[in-house]
Short mmCIF file of N, CA, C and O in Angstrom, two decimals:
data_model
loop_
_atom_site.label_atom_id
_atom_site.label_comp_id
_atom_site.label_asym_id
_atom_site.label_seq_id
_atom_site.Cartn_x
_atom_site.Cartn_y
_atom_site.Cartn_z
N GLN A 3 2.89 -10.12 19.33
CA GLN A 3 3.53 -9.99 18.03
C GLN A 3 2.46 -10.01 16.94
O GLN A 3 1.63 -10.90 16.88
N VAL A 4 2.50 -9.00 16.08
CA VAL A 4 1.54 -8.92 14.99
C VAL A 4 1.93 -9.90 13.88
O VAL A 4 3.08 -9.93 13.45
N GLN A 5 0.96 -10.67 13.43
CA GLN A 5 1.25 -11.68 12.43
C GLN A 5 0.01 -11.99 11.60
O GLN A 5 -1.11 -11.99 12.11
N LEU A 6 0.24 -12.25 10.31
CA LEU A 6 -0.78 -12.76 9.42
C LEU A 6 -0.25 -14.06 8.83
O LEU A 6 0.86 -14.08 8.29
N VAL A 7 -1.02 -15.11 8.94
CA VAL A 7 -0.57 -16.41 8.44
C VAL A 7 -1.62 -16.98 7.50
O VAL A 7 -2.76 -17.24 7.90
N GLU A 8 -1.21 -17.16 6.25
CA GLU A 8 -2.11 -17.72 5.25
C GLU A 8 -2.05 -19.24 5.26
O GLU A 8 -1.01 -19.83 5.58
N SER A 9 -3.15 -19.86 4.87
CA SER A 9 -3.21 -21.31 4.71
C SER A 9 -4.31 -21.64 3.71
O SER A 9 -5.10 -20.77 3.34
N GLY A 10 -4.34 -22.90 3.30
CA GLY A 10 -5.40 -23.35 2.41
C GLY A 10 -5.00 -23.48 0.97
O GLY A 10 -5.78 -23.95 0.13
N GLY A 11 -3.79 -23.07 0.64
CA GLY A 11 -3.34 -23.22 -0.73
C GLY A 11 -3.10 -24.68 -1.07
O GLY A 11 -3.13 -25.56 -0.21
N GLY A 12 -2.87 -24.96 -2.35
CA GLY A 12 -2.62 -26.31 -2.78
C GLY A 12 -2.74 -26.44 -4.27
O GLY A 12 -2.76 -25.44 -4.99
N SER A 13 -2.82 -27.67 -4.72
CA SER A 13 -2.94 -27.96 -6.14
C SER A 13 -4.34 -28.47 -6.43
O SER A 13 -4.86 -29.32 -5.69
N VAL A 14 -4.93 -27.98 -7.50
CA VAL A 14 -6.29 -28.36 -7.85
C VAL A 14 -6.42 -28.32 -9.37
O VAL A 14 -5.67 -27.60 -10.05
N GLN A 15 -7.34 -29.10 -9.89
CA GLN A 15 -7.60 -29.08 -11.33
C GLN A 15 -8.50 -27.91 -11.68
O GLN A 15 -9.28 -27.42 -10.85
N ALA A 16 -8.41 -27.49 -12.92
CA ALA A 16 -9.27 -26.41 -13.41
C ALA A 16 -10.73 -26.75 -13.15
O ALA A 16 -11.16 -27.90 -13.33
N GLY A 17 -11.46 -25.74 -12.70
CA GLY A 17 -12.86 -25.94 -12.35
C GLY A 17 -13.08 -26.24 -10.88
O GLY A 17 -14.21 -26.21 -10.39
N GLY A 18 -12.01 -26.54 -10.17
CA GLY A 18 -12.11 -26.87 -8.76
C GLY A 18 -12.18 -25.64 -7.87
O GLY A 18 -12.22 -24.50 -8.35
N SER A 19 -12.18 -25.90 -6.56
CA SER A 19 -12.31 -24.82 -5.58
C SER A 19 -11.27 -24.96 -4.48
O SER A 19 -10.81 -26.07 -4.18
N LEU A 20 -10.92 -23.84 -3.90
CA LEU A 20 -10.08 -23.79 -2.71
C LEU A 20 -10.58 -22.64 -1.85
O LEU A 20 -11.12 -21.66 -2.36
N ARG A 21 -10.36 -22.76 -0.54
CA ARG A 21 -10.63 -21.65 0.35
C ARG A 21 -9.36 -21.30 1.11
O ARG A 21 -8.81 -22.12 1.84
N LEU A 22 -8.91 -20.10 0.90
CA LEU A 22 -7.74 -19.60 1.60
C LEU A 22 -8.17 -18.94 2.91
O LEU A 22 -9.21 -18.30 2.97
N SER A 23 -7.33 -19.09 3.92
CA SER A 23 -7.56 -18.45 5.21
C SER A 23 -6.35 -17.59 5.56
O SER A 23 -5.22 -17.91 5.19
N CYS A 24 -6.62 -16.53 6.29
CA CYS A 24 -5.56 -15.64 6.76
C CYS A 24 -5.86 -15.34 8.23
O CYS A 24 -6.75 -14.56 8.52
N ALA A 25 -5.13 -15.99 9.11
CA ALA A 25 -5.35 -15.82 10.53
C ALA A 25 -4.49 -14.68 11.07
O ALA A 25 -3.27 -14.66 10.86
N ALA A 26 -5.14 -13.76 11.76
CA ALA A 26 -4.43 -12.62 12.33
C ALA A 26 -4.19 -12.82 13.82
O ALA A 26 -5.04 -13.36 14.52
N SER A 27 -3.05 -12.39 14.27
CA SER A 27 -2.75 -12.41 15.70
C SER A 27 -2.03 -11.13 16.07
O SER A 27 -1.33 -10.53 15.24
N GLY A 28 -2.21 -10.69 17.30
CA GLY A 28 -1.56 -9.47 17.76
C GLY A 28 -2.34 -8.21 17.49
O GLY A 28 -1.94 -7.13 17.92
N PHE A 29 -3.41 -8.31 16.74
CA PHE A 29 -4.28 -7.17 16.49
C PHE A 29 -5.63 -7.70 16.05
O PHE A 29 -5.78 -8.88 15.73
N THR A 30 -6.64 -6.81 16.02
CA THR A 30 -7.99 -7.20 15.63
C THR A 30 -8.27 -6.73 14.22
O THR A 30 -8.11 -5.56 13.90
N LEU A 31 -8.74 -7.66 13.39
CA LEU A 31 -9.00 -7.34 11.99
C LEU A 31 -10.06 -6.27 11.81
O LEU A 31 -10.00 -5.47 10.87
N SER A 32 -11.04 -6.32 12.65
CA SER A 32 -12.18 -5.41 12.52
C SER A 32 -11.72 -3.96 12.43
O SER A 32 -10.94 -3.48 13.24
N GLY A 33 -12.20 -3.28 11.40
CA GLY A 33 -11.85 -1.87 11.22
C GLY A 33 -10.72 -1.62 10.26
O GLY A 33 -10.49 -0.49 9.84
N TYR A 34 -9.97 -2.67 9.92
CA TYR A 34 -8.87 -2.53 8.98
C TYR A 34 -9.35 -2.80 7.55
O TYR A 34 -10.32 -3.53 7.33
N TYR A 35 -8.65 -2.24 6.59
CA TYR A 35 -8.77 -2.73 5.22
C TYR A 35 -8.04 -4.08 5.18
O TYR A 35 -6.95 -4.23 5.74
N MET A 36 -8.67 -5.05 4.53
CA MET A 36 -8.08 -6.38 4.39
C MET A 36 -8.08 -6.75 2.92
O MET A 36 -9.07 -6.50 2.22
N GLY A 37 -6.99 -7.33 2.47
CA GLY A 37 -6.93 -7.66 1.06
C GLY A 37 -6.22 -8.96 0.77
O GLY A 37 -5.40 -9.44 1.57
N TRP A 38 -6.57 -9.53 -0.36
CA TRP A 38 -5.85 -10.68 -0.92
C TRP A 38 -5.14 -10.20 -2.19
O TRP A 38 -5.73 -9.51 -3.02
N PHE A 39 -3.90 -10.62 -2.31
CA PHE A 39 -3.08 -10.27 -3.46
C PHE A 39 -2.45 -11.55 -3.99
O PHE A 39 -2.36 -12.55 -3.27
N ARG A 40 -1.99 -11.51 -5.23
CA ARG A 40 -1.31 -12.68 -5.78
C ARG A 40 -0.17 -12.24 -6.68
O ARG A 40 -0.19 -11.15 -7.22
N GLN A 41 0.78 -13.15 -6.80
CA GLN A 41 1.95 -12.85 -7.62
C GLN A 41 2.48 -14.09 -8.29
O GLN A 41 2.61 -15.14 -7.65
N VAL A 42 2.76 -13.94 -9.57
CA VAL A 42 3.40 -14.97 -10.36
C VAL A 42 4.86 -14.55 -10.56
O VAL A 42 5.12 -13.37 -10.79
N PRO A 43 5.80 -15.47 -10.47
CA PRO A 43 7.21 -15.08 -10.66
C PRO A 43 7.42 -14.32 -11.95
O PRO A 43 6.93 -14.72 -13.01
N GLY A 44 8.12 -13.20 -11.83
CA GLY A 44 8.40 -12.39 -13.00
C GLY A 44 7.33 -11.37 -13.34
O GLY A 44 7.49 -10.57 -14.27
N LYS A 45 6.24 -11.39 -12.58
CA LYS A 45 5.16 -10.44 -12.82
C LYS A 45 4.89 -9.63 -11.56
O LYS A 45 5.24 -10.03 -10.45
N ALA A 46 4.25 -8.49 -11.74
CA ALA A 46 3.93 -7.63 -10.60
C ALA A 46 2.83 -8.26 -9.76
O ALA A 46 1.96 -8.98 -10.26
N ARG A 47 2.89 -8.00 -8.47
CA ARG A 47 1.83 -8.49 -7.58
C ARG A 47 0.55 -7.72 -7.89
O ARG A 47 0.57 -6.52 -8.10
N GLU A 48 -0.57 -8.42 -7.92
CA GLU A 48 -1.84 -7.76 -8.22
C GLU A 48 -2.84 -7.97 -7.09
O GLU A 48 -2.82 -8.99 -6.40
N ALA A 49 -3.70 -6.99 -6.92
CA ALA A 49 -4.77 -7.11 -5.93
C ALA A 49 -5.85 -8.01 -6.49
O ALA A 49 -6.24 -7.89 -7.65
N VAL A 50 -6.32 -8.90 -5.67
CA VAL A 50 -7.40 -9.82 -6.06
C VAL A 50 -8.73 -9.34 -5.49
O VAL A 50 -9.73 -9.27 -6.21
N ALA A 51 -8.73 -9.03 -4.20
CA ALA A 51 -9.97 -8.59 -3.55
C ALA A 51 -9.61 -7.81 -2.29
O ALA A 51 -8.62 -8.12 -1.62
N VAL A 52 -10.40 -6.81 -2.01
CA VAL A 52 -10.21 -5.98 -0.82
C VAL A 52 -11.55 -5.81 -0.13
O VAL A 52 -12.58 -5.60 -0.78
N ILE A 53 -11.53 -5.89 1.20
CA ILE A 53 -12.76 -5.75 1.98
C ILE A 53 -12.57 -4.72 3.08
O ILE A 53 -11.49 -4.62 3.69
N HIS A 54 -13.59 -3.94 3.30
CA HIS A 54 -13.61 -2.95 4.37
C HIS A 54 -15.06 -2.69 4.70
O HIS A 54 -15.96 -3.13 3.97
N SER A 55 -15.30 -1.98 5.75
CA SER A 55 -16.68 -1.71 6.15
C SER A 55 -17.44 -0.95 5.09
O SER A 55 -18.67 -1.03 5.02
N VAL A 56 -16.73 -0.22 4.22
CA VAL A 56 -17.42 0.57 3.19
C VAL A 56 -17.75 -0.26 1.96
O VAL A 56 -18.48 0.20 1.09
N GLY A 57 -17.19 -1.47 1.86
CA GLY A 57 -17.50 -2.29 0.71
C GLY A 57 -16.43 -3.28 0.35
O GLY A 57 -15.46 -3.46 1.08
N ILE A 58 -16.64 -3.93 -0.80
CA ILE A 58 -15.74 -4.97 -1.30
C ILE A 58 -15.40 -4.66 -2.75
O ILE A 58 -16.27 -4.23 -3.52
N SER A 59 -14.15 -4.90 -3.11
CA SER A 59 -13.73 -4.72 -4.49
C SER A 59 -13.02 -5.97 -4.96
O SER A 59 -12.26 -6.57 -4.20
N TYR A 60 -13.24 -6.33 -6.22
CA TYR A 60 -12.58 -7.48 -6.83
C TYR A 60 -11.92 -7.04 -8.14
O TYR A 60 -12.44 -6.18 -8.84
N THR A 61 -10.83 -7.68 -8.45
CA THR A 61 -10.28 -7.47 -9.78
C THR A 61 -11.18 -8.18 -10.78
O THR A 61 -11.82 -9.19 -10.46
N ASP A 62 -11.27 -7.63 -12.00
CA ASP A 62 -12.25 -8.12 -12.97
C ASP A 62 -12.12 -9.61 -13.25
O ASP A 62 -13.12 -10.31 -13.44
N SER A 63 -10.92 -10.12 -13.26
CA SER A 63 -10.71 -11.51 -13.67
C SER A 63 -11.27 -12.53 -12.67
O SER A 63 -11.40 -13.71 -13.02
N VAL A 64 -11.60 -12.11 -11.46
CA VAL A 64 -12.11 -13.06 -10.46
C VAL A 64 -13.56 -12.80 -10.08
O VAL A 64 -14.14 -13.56 -9.31
N LYS A 65 -14.14 -11.73 -10.62
CA LYS A 65 -15.53 -11.41 -10.28
C LYS A 65 -16.44 -12.57 -10.65
O LYS A 65 -16.36 -13.13 -11.72
N GLY A 66 -17.33 -12.92 -9.71
CA GLY A 66 -18.25 -14.02 -9.95
C GLY A 66 -17.68 -15.39 -9.59
O GLY A 66 -18.42 -16.38 -9.56
N ARG A 67 -16.38 -15.46 -9.35
CA ARG A 67 -15.74 -16.74 -9.00
C ARG A 67 -15.16 -16.73 -7.59
O ARG A 67 -15.16 -17.77 -6.92
N PHE A 68 -14.62 -15.62 -7.16
CA PHE A 68 -13.99 -15.53 -5.84
C PHE A 68 -14.87 -14.70 -4.91
O PHE A 68 -15.54 -13.76 -5.33
N THR A 69 -14.82 -15.04 -3.62
CA THR A 69 -15.55 -14.29 -2.60
C THR A 69 -14.63 -14.05 -1.41
O THR A 69 -14.09 -15.00 -0.83
N ILE A 70 -14.47 -12.79 -1.05
CA ILE A 70 -13.70 -12.43 0.13
C ILE A 70 -14.65 -12.23 1.30
O ILE A 70 -15.75 -11.71 1.13
N SER A 71 -14.23 -12.68 2.47
CA SER A 71 -15.06 -12.51 3.66
C SER A 71 -14.15 -12.51 4.89
O SER A 71 -12.98 -12.88 4.81
N GLN A 72 -14.70 -12.08 6.00
CA GLN A 72 -13.93 -12.12 7.23
C GLN A 72 -14.83 -12.54 8.38
O GLN A 72 -16.02 -12.24 8.40
N ASP A 73 -14.25 -13.24 9.32
CA ASP A 73 -14.94 -13.69 10.51
C ASP A 73 -14.26 -12.99 11.68
O ASP A 73 -13.16 -13.38 12.09
N ASN A 74 -14.90 -11.96 12.20
CA ASN A 74 -14.28 -11.18 13.27
C ASN A 74 -14.14 -12.00 14.56
O ASN A 74 -13.19 -11.79 15.33
N ALA A 75 -15.04 -12.93 14.79
CA ALA A 75 -14.95 -13.76 16.00
C ALA A 75 -13.70 -14.63 15.96
O ALA A 75 -13.08 -14.89 16.99
N LYS A 76 -13.33 -15.06 14.74
CA LYS A 76 -12.13 -15.90 14.58
C LYS A 76 -10.91 -15.07 14.18
O LYS A 76 -9.82 -15.61 14.03
N ASN A 77 -11.14 -13.78 13.97
CA ASN A 77 -10.05 -12.89 13.55
C ASN A 77 -9.34 -13.43 12.30
O ASN A 77 -8.11 -13.44 12.22
N THR A 78 -10.15 -13.85 11.35
CA THR A 78 -9.64 -14.52 10.16
C THR A 78 -10.28 -13.97 8.90
O THR A 78 -11.48 -13.70 8.88
N LEU A 79 -9.47 -13.82 7.87
CA LEU A 79 -9.92 -13.40 6.56
C LEU A 79 -9.94 -14.63 5.66
O LEU A 79 -9.09 -15.51 5.79
N TYR A 80 -10.90 -14.67 4.74
CA TYR A 80 -11.03 -15.81 3.84
C TYR A 80 -11.08 -15.36 2.39
O TYR A 80 -11.47 -14.23 2.08
N LEU A 81 -10.73 -16.28 1.52
CA LEU A 81 -10.95 -16.09 0.09
C LEU A 81 -11.45 -17.42 -0.47
O LEU A 81 -10.69 -18.39 -0.55
N GLN A 82 -12.72 -17.46 -0.78
CA GLN A 82 -13.31 -18.64 -1.40
C GLN A 82 -13.10 -18.52 -2.91
O GLN A 82 -13.52 -17.54 -3.52
N MET A 83 -12.44 -19.50 -3.48
CA MET A 83 -12.11 -19.47 -4.91
C MET A 83 -12.79 -20.64 -5.59
O MET A 83 -12.48 -21.80 -5.31
N ASN A 84 -13.71 -20.33 -6.49
CA ASN A 84 -14.44 -21.34 -7.25
C ASN A 84 -14.11 -21.23 -8.73
O ASN A 84 -13.60 -20.20 -9.18
N SER A 85 -14.43 -22.27 -9.47
CA SER A 85 -14.20 -22.28 -10.92
C SER A 85 -12.78 -21.84 -11.24
O SER A 85 -12.56 -20.98 -12.11
N LEU A 86 -11.83 -22.41 -10.55
CA LEU A 86 -10.44 -22.00 -10.72
C LEU A 86 -9.93 -22.29 -12.12
O LEU A 86 -10.33 -23.28 -12.76
N LYS A 87 -9.06 -21.41 -12.58
CA LYS A 87 -8.47 -21.51 -13.91
C LYS A 87 -6.94 -21.59 -13.78
O LYS A 87 -6.39 -21.10 -12.78
N PRO A 88 -6.29 -22.15 -14.76
CA PRO A 88 -4.81 -22.21 -14.70
C PRO A 88 -4.18 -20.83 -14.50
O PRO A 88 -3.15 -20.73 -13.81
N GLU A 89 -4.80 -19.80 -15.02
CA GLU A 89 -4.24 -18.45 -14.85
C GLU A 89 -4.39 -17.91 -13.44
O GLU A 89 -3.87 -16.83 -13.12
N ASP A 90 -5.10 -18.63 -12.58
CA ASP A 90 -5.17 -18.24 -11.17
C ASP A 90 -3.96 -18.75 -10.39
O ASP A 90 -3.79 -18.43 -9.20
N THR A 91 -3.13 -19.55 -11.03
CA THR A 91 -1.94 -20.07 -10.37
C THR A 91 -1.03 -18.92 -9.95
O THR A 91 -0.67 -18.07 -10.76
N ALA A 92 -0.70 -18.89 -8.66
CA ALA A 92 0.12 -17.80 -8.11
C ALA A 92 0.36 -18.04 -6.63
O ALA A 92 -0.24 -18.93 -6.03
N MET A 93 1.25 -17.24 -6.07
CA MET A 93 1.39 -17.16 -4.62
C MET A 93 0.37 -16.12 -4.15
O MET A 93 0.35 -15.01 -4.67
N TYR A 94 -0.44 -16.50 -3.19
CA TYR A 94 -1.47 -15.61 -2.67
C TYR A 94 -1.07 -15.09 -1.29
O TYR A 94 -0.66 -15.87 -0.42
N TYR A 95 -1.22 -13.78 -1.13
CA TYR A 95 -0.85 -13.11 0.11
C TYR A 95 -2.05 -12.36 0.67
O TYR A 95 -2.87 -11.83 -0.08
N CYS A 96 -2.12 -12.27 2.00
CA CYS A 96 -3.11 -11.41 2.60
C CYS A 96 -2.41 -10.22 3.25
O CYS A 96 -1.20 -10.27 3.53
N ALA A 97 -3.17 -9.17 3.44
CA ALA A 97 -2.61 -7.95 4.01
C ALA A 97 -3.68 -7.21 4.78
O ALA A 97 -4.88 -7.32 4.47
N ALA A 98 -3.27 -6.45 5.77
CA ALA A 98 -4.20 -5.66 6.58
C ALA A 98 -3.57 -4.31 6.89
O ALA A 98 -2.36 -4.20 7.06
N GLY A 99 -4.42 -3.30 6.95
CA GLY A 99 -3.86 -2.00 7.30
C GLY A 99 -4.71 -0.86 6.84
O GLY A 99 -5.92 -1.01 6.62
N TRP A 100 -4.08 0.28 6.73
CA TRP A 100 -4.73 1.51 6.29
C TRP A 100 -3.94 2.12 5.14
O TRP A 100 -3.31 3.18 5.28
N PRO A 101 -3.98 1.47 3.98
CA PRO A 101 -3.23 1.98 2.83
C PRO A 101 -3.87 3.22 2.24
O PRO A 101 -5.07 3.40 2.29
N ARG A 102 -3.06 4.08 1.65
CA ARG A 102 -3.63 5.21 0.92
C ARG A 102 -4.25 4.71 -0.38
O ARG A 102 -5.25 5.24 -0.85
N ARG A 103 -3.61 3.73 -0.97
CA ARG A 103 -4.13 3.11 -2.19
C ARG A 103 -4.44 1.65 -1.86
O ARG A 103 -3.53 0.85 -1.63
N ILE A 104 -5.72 1.29 -1.90
CA ILE A 104 -6.12 -0.01 -1.37
C ILE A 104 -5.64 -1.18 -2.22
O ILE A 104 -5.66 -2.32 -1.76
N PHE A 105 -5.22 -0.93 -3.45
CA PHE A 105 -4.74 -2.01 -4.30
C PHE A 105 -3.21 -2.11 -4.31
O PHE A 105 -2.65 -2.84 -5.12
N SER A 106 -2.58 -1.39 -3.39
CA SER A 106 -1.12 -1.41 -3.30
C SER A 106 -0.69 -2.23 -2.10
O SER A 106 -0.80 -1.80 -0.95
N PHE A 107 -0.20 -3.43 -2.35
CA PHE A 107 0.19 -4.36 -1.29
C PHE A 107 1.23 -3.75 -0.36
O PHE A 107 1.15 -3.92 0.87
N ASP A 108 2.19 -3.05 -0.91
CA ASP A 108 3.28 -2.52 -0.10
C ASP A 108 2.83 -1.45 0.89
O ASP A 108 3.57 -1.13 1.82
N GLU A 109 1.66 -0.88 0.69
CA GLU A 109 1.18 0.17 1.58
C GLU A 109 0.41 -0.37 2.78
O GLU A 109 0.02 0.40 3.65
N TYR A 110 0.20 -1.67 2.81
CA TYR A 110 -0.50 -2.25 3.95
C TYR A 110 0.45 -2.40 5.13
O TYR A 110 1.63 -2.69 4.96
N ASN A 111 -0.08 -2.20 6.33
CA ASN A 111 0.75 -2.22 7.53
C ASN A 111 1.25 -3.63 7.85
O ASN A 111 2.38 -3.81 8.31
N TYR A 112 0.40 -4.63 7.63
CA TYR A 112 0.74 -6.01 7.96
C TYR A 112 0.55 -6.88 6.72
O TYR A 112 -0.47 -6.76 6.02
N ARG A 113 1.48 -7.77 6.46
CA ARG A 113 1.45 -8.62 5.27
C ARG A 113 1.91 -10.02 5.60
O ARG A 113 2.84 -10.21 6.39
N GLY A 114 1.22 -11.01 5.03
CA GLY A 114 1.57 -12.39 5.27
C GLY A 114 2.68 -12.87 4.35
O GLY A 114 3.14 -12.13 3.47
N GLN A 115 3.08 -14.13 4.55
CA GLN A 115 4.17 -14.71 3.79
C GLN A 115 3.71 -15.45 2.54
O GLN A 115 4.54 -15.80 1.69
N GLY A 116 2.43 -15.69 2.43
CA GLY A 116 1.90 -16.28 1.22
C GLY A 116 1.61 -17.76 1.29
O GLY A 116 2.17 -18.50 2.10
N THR A 117 0.69 -18.19 0.43
CA THR A 117 0.37 -19.60 0.26
C THR A 117 0.21 -19.85 -1.24
O THR A 117 -0.39 -19.07 -1.95
N GLN A 118 0.78 -20.96 -1.71
CA GLN A 118 0.81 -21.23 -3.14
C GLN A 118 -0.46 -21.90 -3.61
O GLN A 118 -0.95 -22.86 -2.98
N VAL A 119 -0.99 -21.41 -4.71
CA VAL A 119 -2.14 -22.01 -5.38
C VAL A 119 -1.71 -22.40 -6.79
O VAL A 119 -1.18 -21.57 -7.53
N THR A 120 -1.91 -23.67 -7.12
CA THR A 120 -1.55 -24.17 -8.44
C THR A 120 -2.77 -24.83 -9.06
O THR A 120 -3.35 -25.74 -8.46
N VAL A 121 -3.15 -24.36 -10.24
CA VAL A 121 -4.31 -24.89 -10.94
C VAL A 121 -3.85 -25.52 -12.24
O VAL A 121 -3.25 -24.85 -13.09
N SER A 122 -4.12 -26.79 -12.39
CA SER A 122 -3.70 -27.50 -13.60
C SER A 122 -4.87 -27.65 -14.56
O SER A 122 -6.02 -27.75 -14.15
N SER A 123 -4.53 -27.69 -15.85
CA SER A 123 -5.58 -27.78 -16.87
C SER A 123 -5.91 -29.23 -17.18
O SER A 123 -5.25 -30.15 -16.74
#
């Protein structure tokens, strides 16, 4: 069974750090586009970071603070989040697949259920 399971979310004060994990099962991450997305209630889901063999892309608001990486041996995707801000508060989702548009969550073949990140000021 193909599955993506996020973990590592929680509550942290502004300036703190969290590392999100996305464990894949039923398929191998290697070779797929992998992405982290986030959504705040009432707002559209936005792409945070995308990784593929051709490179890495970040949304401007997280550049220099967040780092996306993957460990193929563990079949896991990560998002290291440093210098967190209250505006980073959201549900974070991971996704894997071959989207036509890499910043479109709905176009990914596999999508997780999300992990909540809350940053207090």
